[in-house]
JSON list of C-alpha atoms in Angstrom, two decimals:
[
{"chain": "A", "resi": 1, "resn": "UNK", "atom": "CA", "xyz": [-45.46, 15.07, 2.24]},
{"chain": "A", "resi": 2, "resn": "UNK", "atom": "CA", "xyz": [-48.48, 12.85, 1.65]},
{"chain": "A", "resi": 3, "resn": "UNK", "atom": "CA", "xyz": [-50.49, 11.43, 4.53]},
{"chain": "A", "resi": 4, "resn": "UNK", "atom": "CA", "xyz": [-52.85, 8.54, 4.83]},
{"chain": "A", "resi": 5, "resn": "UNK", "atom": "CA", "xyz": [-55.79, 10.77, 5.60]},
{"chain": "A", "resi": 6, "resn": "UNK", "atom": "CA", "xyz": [-58.31, 12.19, 3.15]},
{"chain": "A", "resi": 7, "resn": "UNK", "atom": "CA", "xyz": [-59.71, 15.69, 2.97]},
{"chain": "A", "resi": 8, "resn": "UNK", "atom": "CA", "xyz": [-63.24, 14.52, 3.85]},
{"chain": "A", "resi": 9, "resn": "UNK", "atom": "CA", "xyz": [-66.02, 12.08, 3.04]},
{"chain": "A", "resi": 10, "resn": "UNK", "atom": "CA", "xyz": [-69.70, 12.69, 2.60]},
{"chain": "A", "resi": 11, "resn": "UNK", "atom": "CA", "xyz": [-70.81, 10.59, 5.55]},
{"chain": "A", "resi": 12, "resn": "UNK", "atom": "CA", "xyz": [-68.72, 10.94, 8.72]},
{"chain": "A", "resi": 13, "resn": "UNK", "atom": "CA", "xyz": [-67.20, 13.59, 10.90]},
{"chain": "A", "resi": 14, "resn": "UNK", "atom": "CA", "xyz": [-64.15, 11.40, 11.20]},
{"chain": "A", "resi": 15, "resn": "UNK", "atom": "CA", "xyz": [-63.31, 12.25, 7.61]},
{"chain": "A", "resi": 16, "resn": "UNK", "atom": "CA", "xyz": [-64.40, 15.86, 8.10]},
{"chain": "A", "resi": 17, "resn": "UNK", "atom": "CA", "xyz": [-61.86, 16.27, 10.84]},
{"chain": "A", "resi": 18, "resn": "UNK", "atom": "CA", "xyz": [-59.09, 14.53, 8.92]},
{"chain": "A", "resi": 19, "resn": "UNK", "atom": "CA", "xyz": [-58.90, 17.78, 7.01]},
{"chain": "A", "resi": 20, "resn": "UNK", "atom": "CA", "xyz": [-56.40, 18.67, 9.67]},
{"chain": "A", "resi": 21, "resn": "UNK", "atom": "CA", "xyz": [-55.19, 15.26, 10.77]},
{"chain": "A", "resi": 22, "resn": "UNK", "atom": "CA", "xyz": [-51.45, 14.83, 11.08]},
{"chain": "A", "resi": 23, "resn": "UNK", "atom": "CA", "xyz": [-49.50, 11.62, 10.60]},
{"chain": "A", "resi": 24, "resn": "UNK", "atom": "CA", "xyz": [-47.48, 10.81, 7.49]},
{"chain": "A", "resi": 25, "resn": "UNK", "atom": "CA", "xyz": [-46.57, 7.62, 5.70]},
{"chain": "A", "resi": 26, "resn": "UNK", "atom": "CA", "xyz": [-42.97, 8.01, 6.81]},
{"chain": "A", "resi": 27, "resn": "UNK", "atom": "CA", "xyz": [-43.93, 8.95, 10.36]},
{"chain": "A", "resi": 28, "resn": "UNK", "atom": "CA", "xyz": [-41.84, 12.12, 10.38]},
{"chain": "A", "resi": 29, "resn": "UNK", "atom": "CA", "xyz": [-44.74, 14.30, 11.51]},
{"chain": "A", "resi": 30, "resn": "UNK", "atom": "CA", "xyz": [-46.86, 11.83, 13.41]},
{"chain": "A", "resi": 31, "resn": "UNK", "atom": "CA", "xyz": [-48.47, 13.59, 16.33]},
{"chain": "A", "resi": 32, "resn": "UNK", "atom": "CA", "xyz": [-46.97, 16.96, 15.43]},
{"chain": "A", "resi": 33, "resn": "UNK", "atom": "CA", "xyz": [-48.24, 20.12, 17.09]},
{"chain": "A", "resi": 34, "resn": "UNK", "atom": "CA", "xyz": [-48.53, 23.27, 14.99]},
{"chain": "A", "resi": 35, "resn": "UNK", "atom": "CA", "xyz": [-47.88, 26.49, 16.85]},
{"chain": "A", "resi": 36, "resn": "UNK", "atom": "CA", "xyz": [-47.94, 30.16, 15.95]},
{"chain": "A", "resi": 37, "resn": "UNK", "atom": "CA", "xyz": [-46.86, 33.11, 18.00]},
{"chain": "A", "resi": 38, "resn": "UNK", "atom": "CA", "xyz": [-49.97, 35.21, 17.46]},
{"chain": "A", "resi": 39, "resn": "UNK", "atom": "CA", "xyz": [-53.20, 35.23, 15.50]},
{"chain": "A", "resi": 40, "resn": "UNK", "atom": "CA", "xyz": [-52.33, 38.39, 13.58]},
{"chain": "A", "resi": 41, "resn": "UNK", "atom": "CA", "xyz": [-54.50, 40.61, 11.41]},
{"chain": "A", "resi": 42, "resn": "UNK", "atom": "CA", "xyz": [-54.94, 40.96, 7.70]},
{"chain": "A", "resi": 43, "resn": "UNK", "atom": "CA", "xyz": [-56.84, 43.14, 5.26]},
{"chain": "A", "resi": 44, "resn": "UNK", "atom": "CA", "xyz": [-58.62, 41.88, 2.17]},
{"chain": "A", "resi": 45, "resn": "UNK", "atom": "CA", "xyz": [-56.16, 39.56, 0.51]},
{"chain": "A", "resi": 46, "resn": "UNK", "atom": "CA", "xyz": [-53.21, 41.30, 2.13]},
{"chain": "A", "resi": 47, "resn": "UNK", "atom": "CA", "xyz": [-50.47, 40.06, 4.39]},
{"chain": "A", "resi": 48, "resn": "UNK", "atom": "CA", "xyz": [-51.62, 40.04, 8.03]},
{"chain": "A", "resi": 49, "resn": "UNK", "atom": "CA", "xyz": [-50.44, 42.80, 10.31]},
{"chain": "A", "resi": 50, "resn": "UNK", "atom": "CA", "xyz": [-48.74, 42.08, 13.58]},
{"chain": "A", "resi": 51, "resn": "UNK", "atom": "CA", "xyz": [-50.99, 41.71, 16.56]},
{"chain": "A", "resi": 52, "resn": "UNK", "atom": "CA", "xyz": [-52.16, 39.30, 19.21]},
{"chain": "A", "resi": 53, "resn": "UNK", "atom": "CA", "xyz": [-55.56, 38.43, 20.56]},
{"chain": "A", "resi": 54, "resn": "UNK", "atom": "CA", "xyz": [-57.50, 40.02, 17.70]},
{"chain": "A", "resi": 55, "resn": "UNK", "atom": "CA", "xyz": [-59.97, 37.18, 17.34]},
{"chain": "A", "resi": 56, "resn": "UNK", "atom": "CA", "xyz": [-61.95, 36.42, 14.21]},
{"chain": "A", "resi": 57, "resn": "UNK", "atom": "CA", "xyz": [-61.73, 39.94, 12.78]},
{"chain": "A", "resi": 58, "resn": "UNK", "atom": "CA", "xyz": [-57.97, 39.67, 12.87]},
{"chain": "A", "resi": 59, "resn": "UNK", "atom": "CA", "xyz": [-57.86, 36.83, 10.38]},
{"chain": "A", "resi": 60, "resn": "UNK", "atom": "CA", "xyz": [-56.88, 37.23, 6.74]},
{"chain": "A", "resi": 61, "resn": "UNK", "atom": "CA", "xyz": [-59.74, 37.73, 4.27]},
{"chain": "A", "resi": 62, "resn": "UNK", "atom": "CA", "xyz": [-59.70, 36.50, 0.67]},
{"chain": "A", "resi": 63, "resn": "UNK", "atom": "CA", "xyz": [-62.82, 37.82, -1.06]},
{"chain": "A", "resi": 64, "resn": "UNK", "atom": "CA", "xyz": [-62.47, 35.45, -4.01]},
{"chain": "A", "resi": 65, "resn": "UNK", "atom": "CA", "xyz": [-61.22, 32.00, -4.89]},
{"chain": "A", "resi": 66, "resn": "UNK", "atom": "CA", "xyz": [-58.36, 33.55, -6.83]},
{"chain": "A", "resi": 67, "resn": "UNK", "atom": "CA", "xyz": [-57.14, 35.44, -3.76]},
{"chain": "A", "resi": 68, "resn": "UNK", "atom": "CA", "xyz": [-57.68, 32.46, -1.46]},
{"chain": "A", "resi": 69, "resn": "UNK", "atom": "CA", "xyz": [-55.56, 30.43, -3.88]},
{"chain": "A", "resi": 70, "resn": "UNK", "atom": "CA", "xyz": [-52.79, 33.01, -3.67]},
{"chain": "A", "resi": 71, "resn": "UNK", "atom": "CA", "xyz": [-52.96, 32.98, 0.14]},
{"chain": "A", "resi": 72, "resn": "UNK", "atom": "CA", "xyz": [-52.83, 29.19, 0.37]},
{"chain": "A", "resi": 73, "resn": "UNK", "atom": "CA", "xyz": [-50.17, 29.15, -2.35]},
{"chain": "A", "resi": 74, "resn": "UNK", "atom": "CA", "xyz": [-47.75, 30.80, 0.05]},
{"chain": "A", "resi": 75, "resn": "UNK", "atom": "CA", "xyz": [-47.67, 27.56, 2.02]},
{"chain": "A", "resi": 76, "resn": "UNK", "atom": "CA", "xyz": [-48.15, 24.81, -0.58]},
{"chain": "A", "resi": 77, "resn": "UNK", "atom": "CA", "xyz": [-48.28, 24.33, -4.34]},
{"chain": "A", "resi": 78, "resn": "UNK", "atom": "CA", "xyz": [-51.52, 26.05, -5.27]},
{"chain": "A", "resi": 79, "resn": "UNK", "atom": "CA", "xyz": [-50.96, 28.02, -8.45]},
{"chain": "A", "resi": 80, "resn": "UNK", "atom": "CA", "xyz": [-54.35, 27.05, -9.84]},
{"chain": "A", "resi": 81, "resn": "UNK", "atom": "CA", "xyz": [-57.52, 25.37, -8.60]},
{"chain": "A", "resi": 82, "resn": "UNK", "atom": "CA", "xyz": [-59.90, 22.81, -10.04]},
{"chain": "A", "resi": 83, "resn": "UNK", "atom": "CA", "xyz": [-63.64, 22.84, -9.46]},
{"chain": "A", "resi": 84, "resn": "UNK", "atom": "CA", "xyz": [-63.67, 19.07, -9.07]},
{"chain": "A", "resi": 85, "resn": "UNK", "atom": "CA", "xyz": [-61.67, 16.74, -6.87]},
{"chain": "A", "resi": 86, "resn": "UNK", "atom": "CA", "xyz": [-59.30, 14.39, -8.59]},
{"chain": "A", "resi": 87, "resn": "UNK", "atom": "CA", "xyz": [-61.20, 11.34, -9.80]},
{"chain": "A", "resi": 88, "resn": "UNK", "atom": "CA", "xyz": [-64.66, 12.95, -9.48]},
{"chain": "A", "resi": 89, "resn": "UNK", "atom": "CA", "xyz": [-66.92, 14.98, -11.73]},
{"chain": "A", "resi": 90, "resn": "UNK", "atom": "CA", "xyz": [-67.94, 18.46, -10.50]},
{"chain": "A", "resi": 91, "resn": "UNK", "atom": "CA", "xyz": [-70.61, 18.13, -7.83]},
{"chain": "A", "resi": 92, "resn": "UNK", "atom": "CA", "xyz": [-69.94, 14.46, -7.16]},
{"chain": "A", "resi": 93, "resn": "UNK", "atom": "CA", "xyz": [-66.84, 14.52, -4.93]},
{"chain": "A", "resi": 94, "resn": "UNK", "atom": "CA", "xyz": [-67.00, 13.62, -1.23]},
{"chain": "A", "resi": 95, "resn": "UNK", "atom": "CA", "xyz": [-66.22, 17.19, -0.21]},
{"chain": "A", "resi": 96, "resn": "UNK", "atom": "CA", "xyz": [-69.13, 18.57, -2.23]},
{"chain": "A", "resi": 97, "resn": "UNK", "atom": "CA", "xyz": [-71.24, 18.05, 0.91]},
{"chain": "A", "resi": 98, "resn": "UNK", "atom": "CA", "xyz": [-69.86, 21.38, 2.04]},
{"chain": "A", "resi": 99, "resn": "UNK", "atom": "CA", "xyz": [-72.48, 23.48, 0.34]},
{"chain": "A", "resi": 100, "resn": "UNK", "atom": "CA", "xyz": [-75.46, 25.55, 1.40]},
{"chain": "A", "resi": 101, "resn": "UNK", "atom": "CA", "xyz": [-75.71, 24.05, 4.88]},
{"chain": "A", "resi": 102, "resn": "UNK", "atom": "CA", "xyz": [-72.17, 25.25, 5.58]},
{"chain": "A", "resi": 103, "resn": "UNK", "atom": "CA", "xyz": [-72.67, 28.53, 3.71]},
{"chain": "A", "resi": 104, "resn": "UNK", "atom": "CA", "xyz": [-69.96, 27.43, 1.29]},
{"chain": "A", "resi": 105, "resn": "UNK", "atom": "CA", "xyz": [-70.35, 29.23, -2.04]},
{"chain": "A", "resi": 106, "resn": "UNK", "atom": "CA", "xyz": [-67.39, 27.81, -3.93]},
{"chain": "A", "resi": 107, "resn": "UNK", "atom": "CA", "xyz": [-64.93, 24.93, -3.66]},
{"chain": "A", "resi": 108, "resn": "UNK", "atom": "CA", "xyz": [-61.52, 24.54, -5.23]},
{"chain": "A", "resi": 109, "resn": "UNK", "atom": "CA", "xyz": [-58.79, 21.91, -5.18]},
{"chain": "A", "resi": 110, "resn": "UNK", "atom": "CA", "xyz": [-55.19, 22.96, -5.63]},
{"chain": "A", "resi": 111, "resn": "UNK", "atom": "CA", "xyz": [-53.42, 21.93, -8.83]},
{"chain": "A", "resi": 112, "resn": "UNK", "atom": "CA", "xyz": [-55.99, 19.29, -9.81]},
{"chain": "A", "resi": 113, "resn": "UNK", "atom": "CA", "xyz": [-54.88, 16.75, -7.22]},
{"chain": "A", "resi": 114, "resn": "UNK", "atom": "CA", "xyz": [-57.37, 17.24, -4.43]},
{"chain": "A", "resi": 115, "resn": "UNK", "atom": "CA", "xyz": [-54.67, 17.19, -1.74]},
{"chain": "A", "resi": 116, "resn": "UNK", "atom": "CA", "xyz": [-55.63, 20.66, -0.51]},
{"chain": "A", "resi": 117, "resn": "UNK", "atom": "CA", "xyz": [-59.20, 21.96, -0.60]},
{"chain": "A", "resi": 118, "resn": "UNK", "atom": "CA", "xyz": [-60.34, 25.57, -0.28]},
{"chain": "A", "resi": 119, "resn": "UNK", "atom": "CA", "xyz": [-63.92, 26.45, 0.69]},
{"chain": "A", "resi": 120, "resn": "UNK", "atom": "CA", "xyz": [-65.20, 30.02, 0.26]},
{"chain": "A", "resi": 121, "resn": "UNK", "atom": "CA", "xyz": [-67.71, 30.97, 2.96]},
{"chain": "A", "resi": 122, "resn": "UNK", "atom": "CA", "xyz": [-70.52, 33.52, 2.67]},
{"chain": "A", "resi": 123, "resn": "UNK", "atom": "CA", "xyz": [-71.64, 33.47, 6.31]},
{"chain": "A", "resi": 124, "resn": "UNK", "atom": "CA", "xyz": [-68.81, 32.44, 8.66]},
{"chain": "A", "resi": 125, "resn": "UNK", "atom": "CA", "xyz": [-71.14, 32.11, 11.64]},
{"chain": "A", "resi": 126, "resn": "UNK", "atom": "CA", "xyz": [-73.34, 29.66, 9.72]},
{"chain": "A", "resi": 127, "resn": "UNK", "atom": "CA", "xyz": [-70.26, 27.70, 8.71]},
{"chain": "A", "resi": 128, "resn": "UNK", "atom": "CA", "xyz": [-69.07, 27.48, 12.29]},
{"chain": "A", "resi": 129, "resn": "UNK", "atom": "CA", "xyz": [-72.52, 26.46, 13.50]},
{"chain": "A", "resi": 130, "resn": "UNK", "atom": "CA", "xyz": [-72.71, 23.66, 10.92]},
{"chain": "A", "resi": 131, "resn": "UNK", "atom": "CA", "xyz": [-69.24, 22.48, 11.82]},
{"chain": "A", "resi": 132, "resn": "UNK", "atom": "CA", "xyz": [-70.09, 22.49, 15.53]},
{"chain": "A", "resi": 133, "resn": "UNK", "atom": "CA", "xyz": [-73.22, 20.43, 14.85]},
{"chain": "A", "resi": 134, "resn": "UNK", "atom": "CA", "xyz": [-71.06, 17.80, 13.15]},
{"chain": "A", "resi": 135, "resn": "UNK", "atom": "CA", "xyz": [-68.59, 17.82, 16.03]},
{"chain": "A", "resi": 136, "resn": "UNK", "atom": "CA", "xyz": [-71.38, 17.47, 18.58]},
{"chain": "A", "resi": 137, "resn": "UNK", "atom": "CA", "xyz": [-72.82, 14.52, 16.68]},
{"chain": "A", "resi": 138, "resn": "UNK", "atom": "CA", "xyz": [-69.46, 12.78, 16.59]},
{"chain": "A", "resi": 139, "resn": "UNK", "atom": "CA", "xyz": [-68.77, 13.65, 20.22]},
{"chain": "A", "resi": 140, "resn": "UNK", "atom": "CA", "xyz": [-71.97, 11.90, 21.33]},
{"chain": "A", "resi": 141, "resn": "UNK", "atom": "CA", "xyz": [-70.74, 8.68, 19.75]},
{"chain": "A", "resi": 142, "resn": "UNK", "atom": "CA", "xyz": [-66.96, 8.99, 20.09]},
{"chain": "A", "resi": 143, "resn": "UNK", "atom": "CA", "xyz": [-66.06, 11.64, 22.70]},
{"chain": "A", "resi": 144, "resn": "UNK", "atom": "CA", "xyz": [-62.32, 11.01, 22.56]},
{"chain": "A", "resi": 145, "resn": "UNK", "atom": "CA", "xyz": [-61.85, 11.39, 18.82]},
{"chain": "A", "resi": 146, "resn": "UNK", "atom": "CA", "xyz": [-60.26, 14.42, 17.13]},
{"chain": "A", "resi": 147, "resn": "UNK", "atom": "CA", "xyz": [-60.13, 16.54, 20.27]},
{"chain": "A", "resi": 148, "resn": "UNK", "atom": "CA", "xyz": [-57.38, 18.77, 18.90]},
{"chain": "A", "resi": 149, "resn": "UNK", "atom": "CA", "xyz": [-58.47, 19.05, 15.27]},
{"chain": "A", "resi": 150, "resn": "UNK", "atom": "CA", "xyz": [-60.46, 21.38, 13.05]},
{"chain": "A", "resi": 151, "resn": "UNK", "atom": "CA", "xyz": [-60.43, 23.43, 9.87]},
{"chain": "A", "resi": 152, "resn": "UNK", "atom": "CA", "xyz": [-57.75, 26.04, 9.22]},
{"chain": "A", "resi": 153, "resn": "UNK", "atom": "CA", "xyz": [-59.71, 29.23, 8.52]},
{"chain": "A", "resi": 154, "resn": "UNK", "atom": "CA", "xyz": [-59.49, 32.85, 7.48]},
{"chain": "A", "resi": 155, "resn": "UNK", "atom": "CA", "xyz": [-62.42, 35.27, 7.71]},
{"chain": "A", "resi": 156, "resn": "UNK", "atom": "CA", "xyz": [-64.18, 34.00, 4.60]},
{"chain": "A", "resi": 157, "resn": "UNK", "atom": "CA", "xyz": [-62.57, 30.69, 3.70]},
{"chain": "A", "resi": 158, "resn": "UNK", "atom": "CA", "xyz": [-61.59, 27.35, 5.19]},
{"chain": "A", "resi": 159, "resn": "UNK", "atom": "CA", "xyz": [-58.79, 25.02, 4.14]},
{"chain": "A", "resi": 160, "resn": "UNK", "atom": "CA", "xyz": [-58.05, 21.36, 4.61]},
{"chain": "A", "resi": 161, "resn": "UNK", "atom": "CA", "xyz": [-55.14, 19.31, 3.32]},
{"chain": "A", "resi": 162, "resn": "UNK", "atom": "CA", "xyz": [-53.77, 15.79, 3.24]},
{"chain": "A", "resi": 163, "resn": "UNK", "atom": "CA", "xyz": [-50.31, 17.25, 3.80]},
{"chain": "A", "resi": 164, "resn": "UNK", "atom": "CA", "xyz": [-49.03, 17.73, 7.33]},
{"chain": "A", "resi": 165, "resn": "UNK", "atom": "CA", "xyz": [-46.48, 20.21, 6.01]},
{"chain": "A", "resi": 166, "resn": "UNK", "atom": "CA", "xyz": [-49.23, 22.32, 4.47]},
{"chain": "A", "resi": 167, "resn": "UNK", "atom": "CA", "xyz": [-51.40, 22.38, 7.58]},
{"chain": "A", "resi": 168, "resn": "UNK", "atom": "CA", "xyz": [-48.55, 23.33, 9.88]},
{"chain": "A", "resi": 169, "resn": "UNK", "atom": "CA", "xyz": [-47.23, 25.95, 7.46]},
{"chain": "A", "resi": 170, "resn": "UNK", "atom": "CA", "xyz": [-50.62, 27.67, 7.29]},
{"chain": "A", "resi": 171, "resn": "UNK", "atom": "CA", "xyz": [-50.42, 28.21, 11.05]},
{"chain": "A", "resi": 172, "resn": "UNK", "atom": "CA", "xyz": [-47.25, 30.26, 10.86]},
{"chain": "A", "resi": 173, "resn": "UNK", "atom": "CA", "xyz": [-47.13, 33.48, 12.82]},
{"chain": "A", "resi": 174, "resn": "UNK", "atom": "CA", "xyz": [-47.66, 35.63, 9.73]},
{"chain": "A", "resi": 175, "resn": "UNK", "atom": "CA", "xyz": [-50.33, 33.62, 7.94]},
{"chain": "A", "resi": 176, "resn": "UNK", "atom": "CA", "xyz": [-53.41, 35.26, 9.46]},
{"chain": "A", "resi": 177, "resn": "UNK", "atom": "CA", "xyz": [-55.04, 31.82, 9.71]},
{"chain": "A", "resi": 178, "resn": "UNK", "atom": "CA", "xyz": [-55.94, 29.70, 12.73]},
{"chain": "A", "resi": 179, "resn": "UNK", "atom": "CA", "xyz": [-57.67, 26.45, 13.59]},
{"chain": "A", "resi": 180, "resn": "UNK", "atom": "CA", "xyz": [-61.41, 26.43, 14.24]},
{"chain": "A", "resi": 181, "resn": "UNK", "atom": "CA", "xyz": [-61.91, 23.90, 17.03]},
{"chain": "A", "resi": 182, "resn": "UNK", "atom": "CA", "xyz": [-65.40, 23.05, 18.31]},
{"chain": "A", "resi": 183, "resn": "UNK", "atom": "CA", "xyz": [-64.66, 19.97, 20.40]},
{"chain": "A", "resi": 184, "resn": "UNK", "atom": "CA", "xyz": [-66.21, 20.21, 23.89]},
{"chain": "A", "resi": 185, "resn": "UNK", "atom": "CA", "xyz": [-63.07, 18.81, 25.56]},
{"chain": "A", "resi": 186, "resn": "UNK", "atom": "CA", "xyz": [-60.51, 20.90, 23.71]},
{"chain": "A", "resi": 187, "resn": "UNK", "atom": "CA", "xyz": [-57.96, 22.34, 26.12]},
{"chain": "A", "resi": 188, "resn": "UNK", "atom": "CA", "xyz": [-54.61, 23.36, 24.63]},
{"chain": "A", "resi": 189, "resn": "UNK", "atom": "CA", "xyz": [-51.39, 23.34, 26.62]},
{"chain": "A", "resi": 190, "resn": "UNK", "atom": "CA", "xyz": [-50.41, 26.57, 28.35]},
{"chain": "A", "resi": 191, "resn": "UNK", "atom": "CA", "xyz": [-49.09, 29.27, 26.07]},
{"chain": "A", "resi": 192, "resn": "UNK", "atom": "CA", "xyz": [-51.37, 28.45, 23.13]},
{"chain": "A", "resi": 193, "resn": "UNK", "atom": "CA", "xyz": [-54.27, 30.63, 22.10]},
{"chain": "A", "resi": 194, "resn": "UNK", "atom": "CA", "xyz": [-57.90, 29.81, 22.78]},
{"chain": "A", "resi": 195, "resn": "UNK", "atom": "CA", "xyz": [-60.11, 32.71, 21.73]},
{"chain": "A", "resi": 196, "resn": "UNK", "atom": "CA", "xyz": [-63.87, 32.75, 21.24]},
{"chain": "A", "resi": 197, "resn": "UNK", "atom": "CA", "xyz": [-65.10, 32.04, 17.72]},
{"chain": "A", "resi": 198, "resn": "UNK", "atom": "CA", "xyz": [-68.41, 33.32, 16.34]},
{"chain": "A", "resi": 199, "resn": "UNK", "atom": "CA", "xyz": [-70.38, 30.35, 17.70]},
{"chain": "A", "resi": 200, "resn": "UNK", "atom": "CA", "xyz": [-70.54, 29.40, 21.36]},
{"chain": "A", "resi": 201, "resn": "UNK", "atom": "CA", "xyz": [-68.55, 26.27, 21.99]},
{"chain": "A", "resi": 202, "resn": "UNK", "atom": "CA", "xyz": [-66.06, 26.93, 19.19]},
{"chain": "A", "resi": 203, "resn": "UNK", "atom": "CA", "xyz": [-62.68, 28.61, 19.58]},
{"chain": "A", "resi": 204, "resn": "UNK", "atom": "CA", "xyz": [-59.86, 29.99, 17.48]},
{"chain": "A", "resi": 205, "resn": "UNK", "atom": "CA", "xyz": [-56.55, 28.44, 18.33]},
{"chain": "A", "resi": 206, "resn": "UNK", "atom": "CA", "xyz": [-52.98, 28.06, 17.17]},
{"chain": "A", "resi": 207, "resn": "UNK", "atom": "CA", "xyz": [-52.79, 24.50, 18.50]},
{"chain": "A", "resi": 208, "resn": "UNK", "atom": "CA", "xyz": [-53.24, 21.52, 16.21]},
{"chain": "A", "resi": 209, "resn": "UNK", "atom": "CA", "xyz": [-52.45, 17.92, 17.04]},
{"chain": "A", "resi": 210, "resn": "UNK", "atom": "CA", "xyz": [-53.46, 14.47, 15.87]},
{"chain": "A", "resi": 211, "resn": "UNK", "atom": "CA", "xyz": [-53.67, 13.30, 19.47]}
]
């Protein structure tokens, strides 16, 4: 399923947060909520073990772009990755802003289309801090926007996609991935997870919604 949103742009948090925005052209998933039964745990590149409430250390870890591609490929077509977004030269795409400031060491786009982006992270705390700074900036101007959105993350990578199906699939109970949400007003419905992330003001959650 293709959506109207883009992975990100170089200038606004609105586009940053549309990494996880729902809402399709046919309306089938508009306003969907993605839910998982537990955060789960995973070893390096392995399938996550069963477990609840394990926080950041319980997330799946890739260790390389190749392994992150295999992990993401369980939930969408991602048999190979390109170093450049479709229609852009390497280093010139809108998502190339996610570099040193976010502690991103490598970027890849699944199957040369740019629908799903993978970002390898060296320092997850630095990544979360940079993301929170963007959220805070947007919140000061538009406090009601993207309250229930964020990146889907593992321990050392983050993922965003134009596909609602992909985003919801990556939050399955066995994926070992969760949403990083840093919005000050985020408050999921009862029964959903809301665990501390590595940066104060950010949480790990299994709740994702466009609204």
